[in-house]
JSON list of C-alpha atoms in Angstrom, two decimals:
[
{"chain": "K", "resi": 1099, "resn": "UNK", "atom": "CA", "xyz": [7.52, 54.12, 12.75]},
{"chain": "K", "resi": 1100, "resn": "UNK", "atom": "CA", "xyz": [9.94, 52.02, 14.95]},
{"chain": "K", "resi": 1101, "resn": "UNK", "atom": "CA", "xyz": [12.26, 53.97, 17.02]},
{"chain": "K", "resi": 1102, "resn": "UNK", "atom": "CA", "xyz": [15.76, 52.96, 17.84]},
{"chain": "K", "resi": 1103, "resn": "UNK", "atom": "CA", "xyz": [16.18, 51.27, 21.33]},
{"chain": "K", "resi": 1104, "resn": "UNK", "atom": "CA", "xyz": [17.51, 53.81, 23.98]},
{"chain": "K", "resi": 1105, "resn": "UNK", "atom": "CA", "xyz": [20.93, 53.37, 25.76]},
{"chain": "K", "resi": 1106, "resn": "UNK", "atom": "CA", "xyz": [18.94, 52.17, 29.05]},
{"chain": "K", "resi": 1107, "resn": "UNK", "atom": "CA", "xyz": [17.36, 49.52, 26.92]},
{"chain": "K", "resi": 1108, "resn": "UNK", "atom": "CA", "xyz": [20.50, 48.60, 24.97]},
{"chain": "K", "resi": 1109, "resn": "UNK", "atom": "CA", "xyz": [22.40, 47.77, 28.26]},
{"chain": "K", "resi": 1110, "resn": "UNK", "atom": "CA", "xyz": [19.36, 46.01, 29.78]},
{"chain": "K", "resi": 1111, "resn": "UNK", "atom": "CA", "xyz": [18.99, 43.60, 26.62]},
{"chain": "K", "resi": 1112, "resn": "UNK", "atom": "CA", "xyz": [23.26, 43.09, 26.87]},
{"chain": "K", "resi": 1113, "resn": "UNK", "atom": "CA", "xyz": [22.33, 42.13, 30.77]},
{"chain": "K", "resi": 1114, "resn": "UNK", "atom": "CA", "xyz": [19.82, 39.90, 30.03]},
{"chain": "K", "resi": 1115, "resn": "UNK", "atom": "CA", "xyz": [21.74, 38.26, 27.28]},
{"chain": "K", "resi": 1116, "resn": "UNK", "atom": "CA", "xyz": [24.72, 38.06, 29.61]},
{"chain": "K", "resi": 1117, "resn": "UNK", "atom": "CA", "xyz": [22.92, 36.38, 31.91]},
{"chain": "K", "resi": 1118, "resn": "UNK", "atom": "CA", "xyz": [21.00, 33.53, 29.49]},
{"chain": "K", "resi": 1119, "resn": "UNK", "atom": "CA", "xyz": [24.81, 32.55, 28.63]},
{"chain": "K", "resi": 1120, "resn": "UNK", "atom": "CA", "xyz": [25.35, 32.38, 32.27]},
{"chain": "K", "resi": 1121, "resn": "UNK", "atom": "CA", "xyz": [22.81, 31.28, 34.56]},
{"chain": "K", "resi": 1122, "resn": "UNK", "atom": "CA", "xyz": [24.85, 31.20, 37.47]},
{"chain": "K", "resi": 1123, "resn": "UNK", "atom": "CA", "xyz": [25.44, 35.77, 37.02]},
{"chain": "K", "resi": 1124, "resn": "UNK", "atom": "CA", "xyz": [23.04, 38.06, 38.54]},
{"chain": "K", "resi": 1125, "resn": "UNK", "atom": "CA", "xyz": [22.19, 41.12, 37.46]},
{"chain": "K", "resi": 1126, "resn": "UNK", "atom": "CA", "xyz": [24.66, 43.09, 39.24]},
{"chain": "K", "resi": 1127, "resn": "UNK", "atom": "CA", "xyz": [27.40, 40.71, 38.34]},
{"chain": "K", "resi": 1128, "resn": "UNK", "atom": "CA", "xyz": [26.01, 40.79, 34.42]},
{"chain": "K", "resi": 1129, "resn": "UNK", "atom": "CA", "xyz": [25.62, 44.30, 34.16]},
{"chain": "K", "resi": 1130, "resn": "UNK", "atom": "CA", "xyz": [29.66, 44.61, 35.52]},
{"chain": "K", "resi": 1131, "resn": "UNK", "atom": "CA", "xyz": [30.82, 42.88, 32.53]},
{"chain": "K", "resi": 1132, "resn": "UNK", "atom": "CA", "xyz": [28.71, 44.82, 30.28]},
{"chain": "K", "resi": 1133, "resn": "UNK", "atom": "CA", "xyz": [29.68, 47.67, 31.59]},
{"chain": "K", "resi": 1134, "resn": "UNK", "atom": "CA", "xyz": [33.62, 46.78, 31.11]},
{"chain": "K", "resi": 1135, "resn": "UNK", "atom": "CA", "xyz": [32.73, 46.05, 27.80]},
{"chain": "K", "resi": 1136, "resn": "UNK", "atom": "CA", "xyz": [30.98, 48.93, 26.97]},
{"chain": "K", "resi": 1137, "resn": "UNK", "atom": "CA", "xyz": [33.40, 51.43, 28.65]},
{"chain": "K", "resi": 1138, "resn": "UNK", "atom": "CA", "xyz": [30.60, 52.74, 30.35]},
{"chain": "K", "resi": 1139, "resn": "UNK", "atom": "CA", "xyz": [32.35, 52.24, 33.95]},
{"chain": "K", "resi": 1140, "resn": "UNK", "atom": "CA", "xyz": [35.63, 50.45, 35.31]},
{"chain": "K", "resi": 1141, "resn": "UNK", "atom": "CA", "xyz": [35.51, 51.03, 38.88]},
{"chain": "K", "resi": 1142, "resn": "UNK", "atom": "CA", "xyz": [33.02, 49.81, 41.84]},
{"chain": "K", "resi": 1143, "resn": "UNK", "atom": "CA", "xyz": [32.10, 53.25, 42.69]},
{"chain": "K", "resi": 1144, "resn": "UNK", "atom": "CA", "xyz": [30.94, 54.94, 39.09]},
{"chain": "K", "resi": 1145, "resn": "UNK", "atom": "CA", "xyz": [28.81, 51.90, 38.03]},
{"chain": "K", "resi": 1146, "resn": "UNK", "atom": "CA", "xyz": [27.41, 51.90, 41.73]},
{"chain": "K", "resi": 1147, "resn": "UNK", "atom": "CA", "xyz": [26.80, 55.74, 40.84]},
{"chain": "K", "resi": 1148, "resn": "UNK", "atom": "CA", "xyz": [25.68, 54.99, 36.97]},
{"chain": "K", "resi": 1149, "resn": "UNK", "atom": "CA", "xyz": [22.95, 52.46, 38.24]},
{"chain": "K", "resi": 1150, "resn": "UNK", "atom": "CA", "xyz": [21.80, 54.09, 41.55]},
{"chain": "K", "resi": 1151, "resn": "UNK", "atom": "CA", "xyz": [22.58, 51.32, 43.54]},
{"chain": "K", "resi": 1152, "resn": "UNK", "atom": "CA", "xyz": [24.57, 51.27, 46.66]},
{"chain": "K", "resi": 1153, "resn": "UNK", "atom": "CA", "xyz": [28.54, 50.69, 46.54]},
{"chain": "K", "resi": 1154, "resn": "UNK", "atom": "CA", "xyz": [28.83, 48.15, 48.93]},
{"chain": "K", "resi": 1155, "resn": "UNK", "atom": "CA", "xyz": [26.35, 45.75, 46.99]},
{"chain": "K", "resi": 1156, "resn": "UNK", "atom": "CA", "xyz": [28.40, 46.63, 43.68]},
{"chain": "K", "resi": 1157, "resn": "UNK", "atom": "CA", "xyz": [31.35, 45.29, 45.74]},
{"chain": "K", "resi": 1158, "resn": "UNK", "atom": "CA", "xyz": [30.18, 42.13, 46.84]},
{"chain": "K", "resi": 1159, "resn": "UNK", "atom": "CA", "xyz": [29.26, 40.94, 43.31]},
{"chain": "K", "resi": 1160, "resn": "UNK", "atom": "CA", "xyz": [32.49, 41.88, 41.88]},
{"chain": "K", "resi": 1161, "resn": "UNK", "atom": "CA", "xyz": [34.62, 39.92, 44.44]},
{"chain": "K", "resi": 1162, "resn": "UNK", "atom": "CA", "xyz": [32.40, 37.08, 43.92]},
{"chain": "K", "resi": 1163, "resn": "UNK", "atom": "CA", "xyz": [32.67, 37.41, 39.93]},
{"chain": "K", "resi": 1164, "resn": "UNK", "atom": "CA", "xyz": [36.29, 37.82, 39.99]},
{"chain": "K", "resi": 1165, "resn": "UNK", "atom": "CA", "xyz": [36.97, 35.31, 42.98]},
{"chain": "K", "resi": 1166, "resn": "UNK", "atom": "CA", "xyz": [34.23, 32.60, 40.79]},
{"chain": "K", "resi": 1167, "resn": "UNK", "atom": "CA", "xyz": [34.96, 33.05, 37.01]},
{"chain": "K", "resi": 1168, "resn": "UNK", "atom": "CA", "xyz": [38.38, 35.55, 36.56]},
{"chain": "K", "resi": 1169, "resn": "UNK", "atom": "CA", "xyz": [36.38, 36.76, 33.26]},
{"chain": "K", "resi": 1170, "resn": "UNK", "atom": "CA", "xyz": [37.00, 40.61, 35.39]},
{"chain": "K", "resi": 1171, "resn": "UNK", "atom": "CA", "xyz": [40.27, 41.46, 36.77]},
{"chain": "K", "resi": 1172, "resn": "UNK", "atom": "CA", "xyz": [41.03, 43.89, 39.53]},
{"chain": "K", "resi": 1173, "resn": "UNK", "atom": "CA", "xyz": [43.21, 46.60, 38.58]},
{"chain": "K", "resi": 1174, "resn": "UNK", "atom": "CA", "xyz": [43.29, 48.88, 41.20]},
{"chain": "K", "resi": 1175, "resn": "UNK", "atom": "CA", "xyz": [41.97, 49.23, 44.58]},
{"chain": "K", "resi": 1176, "resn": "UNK", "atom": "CA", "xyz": [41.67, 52.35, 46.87]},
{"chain": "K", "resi": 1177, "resn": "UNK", "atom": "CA", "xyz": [41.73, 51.36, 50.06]},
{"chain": "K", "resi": 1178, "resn": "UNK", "atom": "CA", "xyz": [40.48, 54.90, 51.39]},
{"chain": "K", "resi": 1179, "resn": "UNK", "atom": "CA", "xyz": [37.40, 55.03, 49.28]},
{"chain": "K", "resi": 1180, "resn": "UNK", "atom": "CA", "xyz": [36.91, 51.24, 48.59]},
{"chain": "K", "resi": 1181, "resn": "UNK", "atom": "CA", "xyz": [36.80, 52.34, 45.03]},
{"chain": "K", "resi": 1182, "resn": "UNK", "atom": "CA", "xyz": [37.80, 49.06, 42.58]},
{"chain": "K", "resi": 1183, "resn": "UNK", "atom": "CA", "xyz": [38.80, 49.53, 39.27]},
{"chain": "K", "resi": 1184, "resn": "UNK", "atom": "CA", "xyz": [38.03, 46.18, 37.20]},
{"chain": "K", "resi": 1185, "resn": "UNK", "atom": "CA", "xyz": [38.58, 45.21, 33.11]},
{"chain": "K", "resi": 1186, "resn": "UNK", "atom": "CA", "xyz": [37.56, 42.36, 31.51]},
{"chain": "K", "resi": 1187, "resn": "UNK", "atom": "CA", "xyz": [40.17, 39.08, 31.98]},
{"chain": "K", "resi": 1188, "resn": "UNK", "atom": "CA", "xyz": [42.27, 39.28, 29.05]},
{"chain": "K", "resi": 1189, "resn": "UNK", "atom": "CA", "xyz": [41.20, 35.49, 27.11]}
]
């Protein structure tokens, strides 16, 4: 009996996939555009939350994604909680 890949493993496999297109993402930076394309978080702090991971790393790799490729956008920023909400670059 196979069982059906769980969510965790779903957005893992997307990661890794994301990054064999791209050798130049890391993880962090791969699972942010996942994540935007999932819906499953579009700000800095939620995916930091989501992933248990701390905030300020999410927000390194998301200026550096946005600054290298401009496949994420910035949206919004929130200057007293350093809170960035991204989406993906429109093509």
């Amino acid at each position: 009996m196979s069982e059906e890949p769980s969510e965790v493993d779903r957005f893992l496999a997307l990661v890794a996939k994301a990054q064999e297109r791209d050798d130049r993402l890391t993880s962090i930076q791969a699972g942010l555009l996942v994540a935007a394309e999932l819906g499953i978080a579009e700000d800095s702090r939620s995916f930091a939350r989501l992933l248990g991971i701390a905030h300020s790393l999410v927000l390194r790799e998301l200026n550096a994604l946005t600054e290298r490729d401009g496949v994420l956008e910035i949206v919004k920023r929130d200057p007293r909680t350093m809170r960035v909400h991204y989406k993906l670059s429109e093509p």
